[in-house]
Coordinates of C-alpha atoms and ligand atoms in Angstrom, one line a residue:
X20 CA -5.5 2.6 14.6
X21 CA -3.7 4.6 12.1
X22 CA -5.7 3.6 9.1
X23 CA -3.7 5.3 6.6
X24 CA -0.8 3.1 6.7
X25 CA -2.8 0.6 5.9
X26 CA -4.2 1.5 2.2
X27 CA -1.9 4.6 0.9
X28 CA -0.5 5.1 -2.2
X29 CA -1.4 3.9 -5.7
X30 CA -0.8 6.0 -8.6
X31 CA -0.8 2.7 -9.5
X32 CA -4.3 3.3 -10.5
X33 CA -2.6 4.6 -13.7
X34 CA -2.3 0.8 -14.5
X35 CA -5.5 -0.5 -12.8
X36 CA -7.4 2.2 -15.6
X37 CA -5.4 0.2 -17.8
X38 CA -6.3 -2.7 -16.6
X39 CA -9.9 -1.5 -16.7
X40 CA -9.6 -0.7 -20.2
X41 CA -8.1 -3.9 -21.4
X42 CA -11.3 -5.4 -19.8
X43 CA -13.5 -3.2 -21.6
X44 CA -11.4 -3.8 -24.9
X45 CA -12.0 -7.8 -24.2
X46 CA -15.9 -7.4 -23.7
X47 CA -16.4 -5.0 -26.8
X48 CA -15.5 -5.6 -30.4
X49 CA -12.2 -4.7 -31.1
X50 CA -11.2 -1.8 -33.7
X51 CA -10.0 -4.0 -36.3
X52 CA -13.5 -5.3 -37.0
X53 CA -14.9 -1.6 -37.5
X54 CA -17.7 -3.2 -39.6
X55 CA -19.2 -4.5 -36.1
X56 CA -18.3 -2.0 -34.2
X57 CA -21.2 -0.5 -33.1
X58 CA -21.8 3.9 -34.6
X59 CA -22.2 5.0 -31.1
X60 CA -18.9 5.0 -28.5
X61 CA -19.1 2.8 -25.8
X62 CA -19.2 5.0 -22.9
X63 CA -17.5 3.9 -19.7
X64 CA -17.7 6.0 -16.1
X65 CA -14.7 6.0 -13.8
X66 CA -15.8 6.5 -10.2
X67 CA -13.2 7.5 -7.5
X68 CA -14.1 7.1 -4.3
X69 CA -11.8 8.8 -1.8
X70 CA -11.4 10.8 0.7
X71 CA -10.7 14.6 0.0
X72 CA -8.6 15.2 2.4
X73 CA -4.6 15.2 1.9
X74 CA -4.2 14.0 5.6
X75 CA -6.7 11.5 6.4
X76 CA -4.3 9.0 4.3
X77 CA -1.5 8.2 1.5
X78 CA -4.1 7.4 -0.7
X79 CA -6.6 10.1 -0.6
X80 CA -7.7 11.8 -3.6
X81 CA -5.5 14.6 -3.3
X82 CA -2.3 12.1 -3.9
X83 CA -4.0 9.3 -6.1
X84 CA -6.6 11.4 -8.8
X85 CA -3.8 13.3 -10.4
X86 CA -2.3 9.7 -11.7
X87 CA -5.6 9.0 -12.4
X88 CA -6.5 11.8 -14.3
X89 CA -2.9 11.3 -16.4
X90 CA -3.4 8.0 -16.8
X91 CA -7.3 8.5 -18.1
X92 CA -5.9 10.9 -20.6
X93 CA -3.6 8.4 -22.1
X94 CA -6.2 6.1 -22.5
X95 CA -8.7 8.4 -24.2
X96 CA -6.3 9.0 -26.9
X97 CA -5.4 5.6 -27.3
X98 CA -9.3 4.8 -27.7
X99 CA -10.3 7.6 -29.7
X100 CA -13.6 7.9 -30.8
X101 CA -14.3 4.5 -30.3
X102 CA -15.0 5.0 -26.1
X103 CA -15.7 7.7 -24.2
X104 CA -14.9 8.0 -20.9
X105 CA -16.1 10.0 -17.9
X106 CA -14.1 10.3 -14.6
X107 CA -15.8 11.2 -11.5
X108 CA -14.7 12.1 -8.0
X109 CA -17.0 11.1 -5.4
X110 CA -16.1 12.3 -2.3
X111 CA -17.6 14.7 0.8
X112 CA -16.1 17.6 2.1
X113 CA -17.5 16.9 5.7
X114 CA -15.6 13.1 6.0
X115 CA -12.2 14.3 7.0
X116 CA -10.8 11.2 8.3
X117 CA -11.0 7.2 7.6
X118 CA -13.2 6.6 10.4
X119 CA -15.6 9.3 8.7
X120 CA -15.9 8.7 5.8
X121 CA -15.9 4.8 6.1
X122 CA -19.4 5.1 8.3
X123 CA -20.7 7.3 5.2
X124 CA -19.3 5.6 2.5
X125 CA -22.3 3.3 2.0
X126 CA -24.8 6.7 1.5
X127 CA -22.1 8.1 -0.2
X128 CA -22.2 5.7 -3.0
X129 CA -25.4 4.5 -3.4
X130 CA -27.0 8.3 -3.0
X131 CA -24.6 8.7 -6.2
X132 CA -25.6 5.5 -8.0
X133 CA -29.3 5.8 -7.8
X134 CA -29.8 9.8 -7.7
X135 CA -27.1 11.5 -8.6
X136 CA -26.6 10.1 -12.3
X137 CA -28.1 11.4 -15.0
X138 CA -26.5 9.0 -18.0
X139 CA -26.1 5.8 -18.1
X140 CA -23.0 4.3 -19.3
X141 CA -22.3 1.0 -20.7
X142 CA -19.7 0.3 -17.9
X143 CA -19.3 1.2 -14.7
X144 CA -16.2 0.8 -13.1
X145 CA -15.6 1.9 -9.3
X146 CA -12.2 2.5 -7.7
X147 CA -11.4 1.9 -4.2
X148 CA -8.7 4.3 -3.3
X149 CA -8.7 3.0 0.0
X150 CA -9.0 4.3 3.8
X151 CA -11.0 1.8 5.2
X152 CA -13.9 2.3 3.6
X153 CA -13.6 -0.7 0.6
X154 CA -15.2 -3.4 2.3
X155 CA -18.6 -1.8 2.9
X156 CA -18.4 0.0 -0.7
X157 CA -17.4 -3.4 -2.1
X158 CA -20.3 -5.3 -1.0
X159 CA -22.9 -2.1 -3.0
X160 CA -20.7 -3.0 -6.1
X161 CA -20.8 -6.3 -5.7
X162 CA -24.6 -6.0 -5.8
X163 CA -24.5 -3.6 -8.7
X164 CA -22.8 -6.1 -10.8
X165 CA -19.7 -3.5 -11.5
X166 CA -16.2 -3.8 -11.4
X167 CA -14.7 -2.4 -8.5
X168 CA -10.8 -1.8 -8.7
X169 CA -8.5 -1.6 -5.0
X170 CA -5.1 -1.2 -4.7
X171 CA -2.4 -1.1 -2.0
X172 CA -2.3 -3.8 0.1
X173 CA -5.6 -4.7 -0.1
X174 CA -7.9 -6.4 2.6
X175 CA -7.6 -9.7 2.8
X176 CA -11.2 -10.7 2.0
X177 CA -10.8 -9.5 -1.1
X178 CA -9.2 -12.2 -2.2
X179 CA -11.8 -14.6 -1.9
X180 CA -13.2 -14.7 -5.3
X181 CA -16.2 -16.3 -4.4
X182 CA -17.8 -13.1 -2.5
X183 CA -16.2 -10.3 -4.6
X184 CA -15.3 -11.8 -8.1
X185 CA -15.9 -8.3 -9.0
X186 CA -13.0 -6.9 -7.4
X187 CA -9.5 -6.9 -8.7
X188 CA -6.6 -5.6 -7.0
X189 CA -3.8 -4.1 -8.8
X190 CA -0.1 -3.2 -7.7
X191 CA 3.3 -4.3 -7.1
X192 CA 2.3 -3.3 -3.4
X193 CA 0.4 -6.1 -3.6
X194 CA 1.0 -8.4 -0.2
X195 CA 1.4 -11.6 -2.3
X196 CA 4.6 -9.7 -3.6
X197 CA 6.0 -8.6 -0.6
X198 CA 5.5 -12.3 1.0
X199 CA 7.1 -13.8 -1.8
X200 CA 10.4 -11.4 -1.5
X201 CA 10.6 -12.5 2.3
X202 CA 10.1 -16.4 1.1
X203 CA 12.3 -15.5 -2.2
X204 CA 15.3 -14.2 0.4
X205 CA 14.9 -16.7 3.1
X206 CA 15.8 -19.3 -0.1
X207 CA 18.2 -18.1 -1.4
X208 CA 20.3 -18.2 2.2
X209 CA 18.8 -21.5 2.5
X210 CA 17.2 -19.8 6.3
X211 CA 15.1 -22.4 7.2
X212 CA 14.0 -21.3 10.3
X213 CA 12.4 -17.8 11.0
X214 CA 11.2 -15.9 14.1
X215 CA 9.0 -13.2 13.8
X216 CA 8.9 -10.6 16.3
X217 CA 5.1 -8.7 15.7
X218 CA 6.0 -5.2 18.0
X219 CA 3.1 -3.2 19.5
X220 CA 4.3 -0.8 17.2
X221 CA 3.2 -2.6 14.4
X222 CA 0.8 -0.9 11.7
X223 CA -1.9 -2.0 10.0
X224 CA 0.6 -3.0 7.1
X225 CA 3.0 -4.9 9.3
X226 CA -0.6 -6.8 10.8
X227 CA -1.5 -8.2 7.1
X228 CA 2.0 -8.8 6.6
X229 CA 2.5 -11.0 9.6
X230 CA -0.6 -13.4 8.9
X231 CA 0.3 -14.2 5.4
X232 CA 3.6 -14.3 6.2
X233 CA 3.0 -17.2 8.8
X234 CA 0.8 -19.2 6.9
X235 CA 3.1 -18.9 3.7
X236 CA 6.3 -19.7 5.6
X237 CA 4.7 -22.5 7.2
X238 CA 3.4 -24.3 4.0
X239 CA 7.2 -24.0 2.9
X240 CA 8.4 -25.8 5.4
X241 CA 10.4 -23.4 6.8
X242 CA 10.3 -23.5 10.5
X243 CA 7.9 -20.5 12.2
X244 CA 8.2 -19.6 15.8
X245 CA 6.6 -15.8 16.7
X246 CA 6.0 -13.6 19.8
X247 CA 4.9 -10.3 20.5
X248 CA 6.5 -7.5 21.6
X249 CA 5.9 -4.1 23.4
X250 CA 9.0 -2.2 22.9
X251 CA 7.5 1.0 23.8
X252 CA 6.5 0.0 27.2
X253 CA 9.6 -0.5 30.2
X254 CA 7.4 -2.6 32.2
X255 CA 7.8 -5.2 29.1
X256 CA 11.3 -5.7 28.8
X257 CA 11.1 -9.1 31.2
X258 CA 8.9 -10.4 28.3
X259 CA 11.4 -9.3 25.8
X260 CA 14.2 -10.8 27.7
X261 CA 12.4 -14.3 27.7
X262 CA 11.3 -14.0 24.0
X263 CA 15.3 -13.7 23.2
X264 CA 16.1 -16.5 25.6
X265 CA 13.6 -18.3 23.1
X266 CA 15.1 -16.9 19.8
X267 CA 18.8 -17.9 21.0
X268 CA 17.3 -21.6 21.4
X269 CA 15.7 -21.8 18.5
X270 CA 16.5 -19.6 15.4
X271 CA 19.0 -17.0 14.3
X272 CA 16.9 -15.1 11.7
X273 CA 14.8 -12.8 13.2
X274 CA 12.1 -10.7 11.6
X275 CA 10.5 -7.5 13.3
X276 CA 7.5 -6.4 12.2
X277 CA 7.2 -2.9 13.8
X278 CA 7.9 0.8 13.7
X279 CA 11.0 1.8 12.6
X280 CA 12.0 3.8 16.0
X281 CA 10.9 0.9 17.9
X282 CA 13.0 -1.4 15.5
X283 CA 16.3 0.8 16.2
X284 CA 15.3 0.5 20.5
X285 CA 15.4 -3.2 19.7
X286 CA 18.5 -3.2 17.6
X287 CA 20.1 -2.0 20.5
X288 CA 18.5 -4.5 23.6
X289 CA 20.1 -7.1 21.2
X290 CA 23.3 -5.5 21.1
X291 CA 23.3 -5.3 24.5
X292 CA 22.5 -8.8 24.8
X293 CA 25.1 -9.7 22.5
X294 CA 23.2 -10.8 19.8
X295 CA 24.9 -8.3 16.9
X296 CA 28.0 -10.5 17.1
X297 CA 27.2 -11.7 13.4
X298 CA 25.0 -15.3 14.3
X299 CA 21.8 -13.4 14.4
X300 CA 20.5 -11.3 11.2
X301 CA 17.6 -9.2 11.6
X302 CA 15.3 -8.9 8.4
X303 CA 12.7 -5.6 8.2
X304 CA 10.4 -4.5 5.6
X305 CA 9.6 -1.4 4.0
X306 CA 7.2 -1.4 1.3
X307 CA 8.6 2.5 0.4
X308 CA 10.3 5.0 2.0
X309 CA 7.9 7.0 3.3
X310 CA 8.8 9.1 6.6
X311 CA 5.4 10.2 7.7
X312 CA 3.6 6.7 7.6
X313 CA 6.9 4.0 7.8
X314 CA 9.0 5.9 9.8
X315 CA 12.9 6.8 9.5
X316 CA 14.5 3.5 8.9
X317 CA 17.5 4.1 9.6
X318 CA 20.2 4.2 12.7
X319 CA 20.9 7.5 12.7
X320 CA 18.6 9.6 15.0
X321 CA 21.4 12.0 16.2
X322 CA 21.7 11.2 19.6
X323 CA 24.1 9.8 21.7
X324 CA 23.8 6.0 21.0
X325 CA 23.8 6.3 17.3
X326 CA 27.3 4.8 16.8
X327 CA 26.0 1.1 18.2
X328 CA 23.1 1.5 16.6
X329 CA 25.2 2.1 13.6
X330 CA 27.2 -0.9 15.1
X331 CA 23.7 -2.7 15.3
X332 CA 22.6 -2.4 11.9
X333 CA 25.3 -4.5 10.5
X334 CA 22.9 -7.3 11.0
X335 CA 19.9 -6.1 9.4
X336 CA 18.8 -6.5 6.1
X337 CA 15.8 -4.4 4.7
X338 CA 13.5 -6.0 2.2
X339 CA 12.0 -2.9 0.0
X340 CA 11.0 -2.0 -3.4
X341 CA 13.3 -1.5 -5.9
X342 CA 14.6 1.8 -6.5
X343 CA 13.3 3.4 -9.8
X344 CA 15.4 3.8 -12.4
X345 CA 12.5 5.3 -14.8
X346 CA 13.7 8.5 -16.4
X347 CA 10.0 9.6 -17.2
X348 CA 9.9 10.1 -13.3
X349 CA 10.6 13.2 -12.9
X350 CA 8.8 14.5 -15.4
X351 CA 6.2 12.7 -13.9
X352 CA 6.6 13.8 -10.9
X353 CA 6.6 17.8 -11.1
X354 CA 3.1 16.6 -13.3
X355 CA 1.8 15.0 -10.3
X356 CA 2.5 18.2 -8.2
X357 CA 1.5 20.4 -10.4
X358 CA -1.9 18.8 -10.2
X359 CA -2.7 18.0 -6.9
X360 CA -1.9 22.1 -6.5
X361 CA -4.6 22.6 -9.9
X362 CA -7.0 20.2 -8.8
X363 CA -7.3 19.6 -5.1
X364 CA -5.2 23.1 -4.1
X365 CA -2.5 20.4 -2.1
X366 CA 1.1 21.2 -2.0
X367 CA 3.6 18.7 -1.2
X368 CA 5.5 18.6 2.1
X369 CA 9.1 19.9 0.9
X370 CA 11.0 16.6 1.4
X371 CA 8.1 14.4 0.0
X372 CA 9.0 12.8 -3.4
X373 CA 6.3 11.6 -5.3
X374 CA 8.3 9.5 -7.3
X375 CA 9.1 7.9 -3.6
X376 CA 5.7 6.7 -3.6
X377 CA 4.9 5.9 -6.7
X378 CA 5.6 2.5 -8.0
X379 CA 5.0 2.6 -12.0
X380 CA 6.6 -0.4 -12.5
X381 CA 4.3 -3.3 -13.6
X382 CA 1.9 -4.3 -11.2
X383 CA 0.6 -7.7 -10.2
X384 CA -2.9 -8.4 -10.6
X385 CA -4.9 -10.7 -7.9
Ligands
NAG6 C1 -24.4 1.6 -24.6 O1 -25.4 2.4 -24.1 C2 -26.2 3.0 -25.0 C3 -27.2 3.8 -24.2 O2 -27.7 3.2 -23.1 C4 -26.9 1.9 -25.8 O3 -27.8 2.5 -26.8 C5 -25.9 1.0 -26.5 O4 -26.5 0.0 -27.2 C6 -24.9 0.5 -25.5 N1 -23.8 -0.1 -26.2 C7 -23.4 -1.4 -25.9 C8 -22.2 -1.9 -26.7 O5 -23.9 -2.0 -25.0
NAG7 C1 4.3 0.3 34.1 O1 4.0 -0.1 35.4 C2 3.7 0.9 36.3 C3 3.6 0.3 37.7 O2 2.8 -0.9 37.7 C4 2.4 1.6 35.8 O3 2.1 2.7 36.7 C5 2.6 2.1 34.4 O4 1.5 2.7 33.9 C6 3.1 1.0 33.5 N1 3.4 1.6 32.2 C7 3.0 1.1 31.1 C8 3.4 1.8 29.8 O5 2.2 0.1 31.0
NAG8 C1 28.4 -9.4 26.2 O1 29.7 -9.6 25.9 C2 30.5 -8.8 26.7 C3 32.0 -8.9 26.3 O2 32.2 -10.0 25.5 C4 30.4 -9.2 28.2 O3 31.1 -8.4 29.0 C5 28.9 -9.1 28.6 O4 28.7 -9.6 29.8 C6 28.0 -9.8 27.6 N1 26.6 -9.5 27.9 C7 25.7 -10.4 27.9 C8 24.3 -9.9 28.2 O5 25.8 -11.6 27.7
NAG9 C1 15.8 10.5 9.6 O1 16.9 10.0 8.9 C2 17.7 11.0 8.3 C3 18.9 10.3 7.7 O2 18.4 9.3 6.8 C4 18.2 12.0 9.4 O3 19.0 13.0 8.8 C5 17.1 12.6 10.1 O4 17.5 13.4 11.2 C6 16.2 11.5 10.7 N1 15.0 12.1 11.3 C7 14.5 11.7 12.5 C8 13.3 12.4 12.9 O5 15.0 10.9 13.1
NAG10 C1 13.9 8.7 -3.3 O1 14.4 7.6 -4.1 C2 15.7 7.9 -4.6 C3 16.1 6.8 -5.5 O2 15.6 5.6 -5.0 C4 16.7 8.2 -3.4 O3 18.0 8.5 -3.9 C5 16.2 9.3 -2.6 O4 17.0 9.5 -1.5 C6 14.7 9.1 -2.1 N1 14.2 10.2 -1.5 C7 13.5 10.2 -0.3 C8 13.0 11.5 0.2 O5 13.3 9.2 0.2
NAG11 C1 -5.3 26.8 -0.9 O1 -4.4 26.3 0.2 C2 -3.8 27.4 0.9 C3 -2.9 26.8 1.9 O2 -2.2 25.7 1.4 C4 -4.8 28.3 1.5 O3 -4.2 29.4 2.1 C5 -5.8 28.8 0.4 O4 -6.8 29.5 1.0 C6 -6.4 27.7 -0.4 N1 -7.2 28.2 -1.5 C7 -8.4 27.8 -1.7 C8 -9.1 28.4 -2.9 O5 -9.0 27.0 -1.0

C-alpha cells in the first residue's frame, strides 16, 4: 500500500497552530485582564512528529515544517510576551519510509516524552503529520492527556470522540468536505441514483472516500449500487463487461474511484461500449492536482487513442478543490521553498507547485 497518498499535505498546519493557539487563548486569561494574567509566560511546546524523509510521503517534514515554522512565527508575534512557544521536530534519521517509522513511532515518542525533555511546559500539544503512524502515536497522547492535532484525510477512528477526544483534525482536505461536494453536486442535478465503480487502482484516499461515501449517499436516499473493478488486469474485463451490463440497468451516473490512468482505460471500454453517447456522466475526484501521488488526470497521454479519450471526457466531471486565487501565494510559496532547502536541504521537483498543494483557505475543524 502506497501509504503516502493517504495522509500528504497540510501546510494546513499553519491553521491547526492556530487553532492550537485559540485553545490555549480560551484556557488561559486573556490579555485584556493583564491584572490576572499571570508574570511568567505561559509556555507551550509544539511537537512534530514526521517523517524526515521528502519521499516517504506528501506530508513529511521536509514539505509540512516549513508552514509550520511560518505559521509559529506569526503566532509568536501575535502573543508577545504573554506565551512562549517552543517547536520541536521529532523525527529519526534511520525511519525512511511509513512502514518504518510507523513500527518506531511508539519509542519514538514516548523515549522523547519521558527522557528527552528537560522543561516542562504548561501545554503540550503534538502534531500528527501523518504517514501512518497517527493511530499508535494517538493512543500515547491520548494517555498523556495532550492535544494531538492530524490533518489530511484523517483516519477514520479519529472521529470517534469517545476514544480520542484529544485529537482534532483540521483541513479543508477533510473527508467530511469532499463527501459533502459529491452529495452537494449530485443535488443540485437532482442524480438520485449513483454507482460507484471502487478500481484496484484505488489508493488509500479513494478507500476512505468510498466508505463514507456509501454510507452518506445512502442516508440521503439517494440510490447506491457499487462494484469492483480491476482495470489493470485483461483477464477482468468479463467482470467489467457484466458490472456495465448492471450500470446500463440501473443508473446513469457513475463514479470511479481509481487511478487516474486506469480511469482514462475505462473512459475508453465505455466508449467502446457506447456509453459516452451523453446518457451516462462519469464523476471523479481529485482532492489536488498532484502528479506524483493522484496521477495525470487528464486525456491526454500522447498516444494514439487520445482523440476518443478526448471524445470520452465529455462525460466526466471532476470534483476538486477550488483553485486559489490568494495573491499572498506566491510569495508564499518561494518562502516555502526557500525553507525546506534551509532547513531540511529538500529542493522541489521542477514542476511541483507548492501552492498546488497547499490549501490555505479556511479549514474545517472535526
Ligand atoms: C506554567 O508552568 C510553570 C512551571 O512549571 C508554573 O510555574 C506556572 O504556574 C504554569 N502556569 C500556568 C498558567 O499553569
Ligand atoms: C491472466 O490469466 C493468465 C492465464 O490464466 C495468467 O497466467 C495471468 O497471470 C493472469 N493475469 C493476471 C494479471 O491476473
Ligand atoms: C456502438 O455504436 C456503433 C454505431 O452506432 C455500433 O456500430 C456498435 O456496434 C455499437 N457498439 C456496441 C458495443 O454496442
Ligand atoms: C500529463 O498531462 C499533461 C497535460 O496536462 C501532459 O502534457 C503530460 O504529457 C502528461 N504526462 C503523462 C506522464 O502522461
Ligand atoms: C497550479 O494551480 C494553478 C491555478 O489553479 C494552475 O493554473 C496550474 O496549472 C497548476 N499547476 C500545476 C503544476 O498543477
Ligand atoms: C544536500 O542535498 C544535495 C542533493 O540535493 C546533496 O548533494 C548534498 O550533499 C546535501 N547536503 C547536505 C549537507 O546534506
Amino acid at each position: 500500500m502506497n501509504v503516502g497518498l493517504l495522509l500528504h499535505v497540510t501546510i494546513l498546519h499553519i491553521l491547526w497552530i492556530r487553532f492550537c493557539i485559540g485553545i490555549a487563548a480560551e484556557t488561559f486569561p486573556s490579555s485584556s485582564v493583564q491584572s490576572d494574567f499571570p508574570k511568567d509566560p505561559i509556555s507551550v511546546e509544539i511537537i512534530s512528529v514526521g517523517n524526515i524523509h521528502a519521499a516517504s510521503t506528501l506530508a513529511s517534514l521536509p514539505y509540512v515544517a516549513p508552514g509550520m515554522s511560518i505559521a509559529l512565527e506569526k503566532v509568536q508575534k501575535s502573543f508577545g510576551n504573554s506565551v512562549s512557544f517552543k517547536h520541536t521536530l521529532l523525527y529519526d534519521n534511520q525511519y525512511k519510509t511509513c512502514a518504518v517509522f510507523t513500527d518506531n513511532v511508539d519509542y519514538l515518542v514516548s523515549n522523547y516524552f519521558y527522557s528527552k525533555r528537560t522543561v516542562q511546559y504548561n501545554m503540550t500539544v503534538f502534531i500528527g503529520a501523518g504517514c501512518t503512524e497517527r493511530l499508535s502515536m494517538g493512543k500515547l497522547i491520548r494517555g498523556w492527556n495532550s492535544l494531538m492535532m492530524i490533518g489530511g484525510a484523517g483516519e477514520t477512528v479519529f472521529r470517534n470522540k469517545k476514544l480520542y477526544p484529544n485529537v482534532v483534525l483540521g483541513g479543508n482536505n477533510a473527508i467530511k468536505s469532499h463527501i459533502s461536494s459529491f452529495t452537494r453536486f449530485f443535488a443540485r442535478y437532482s442524480w438520485s441514483s449513483i454507482y460507484v465503480l471502487l478500481d484496484s487502482s484505488a489508493t488509500p484516499w479513494h478507500l476512505l472516500v468510498v466508505g463514507n461515501l456509501v454510507s452518506g449517499l445512502n442516508s440521503k436516499n439517494i440510490q447506491m449500487k457499487s462494484a469492483k473493478t480491476d482495470i489493470r488486469n485483461p483477464n477482468a474485463s468479463g467482470d467489467l463487461a457484466v458490472t456495465l451490463r448492471d450500470i446500463r440497468s440501473s443508473s446513469r451516473v457513475i463514479v470511479f474511484l481509481g487511478f487516474p490512468t486506469e480511469f482514462r482505460a475505462f473512459m475508453l471500454q465505455v466508449r467502446t461500449e457506447n456509453m459516452t453517447n451523453g446518457d451516462y456522466v462519469y464523476v471523479v475526484n481529485e482532492p489536488f492536482h498532484h502528479r506524483t501521488y493522484y496521477g495525470n488526470l487528464t486525456w491526454m497521454y500522447g498516444t494514439q487513442r487520445d482523440q476518443e479519450a478526448e471524445q470520452a471526457f465529455k462525460s466526466v466531471f471532476l470534483i476538486t478543490s477550488a483553485p486559489e486565487t490568494n495573491t499572498h501565494l506566491q510569495t508564499l510559496e518561494n518562502e516555502l521553498k526557500m525553507r525546506s532547502l534551509r532547513d531540511f536541504n529538500f529542493t522541489y521537483a521542477p514542476d511541483e507547485k507548492v501552492a498546488n498543494n497547499t490549501r490555505i483557505t479556511t479549514p474545517q475543524f472535526e
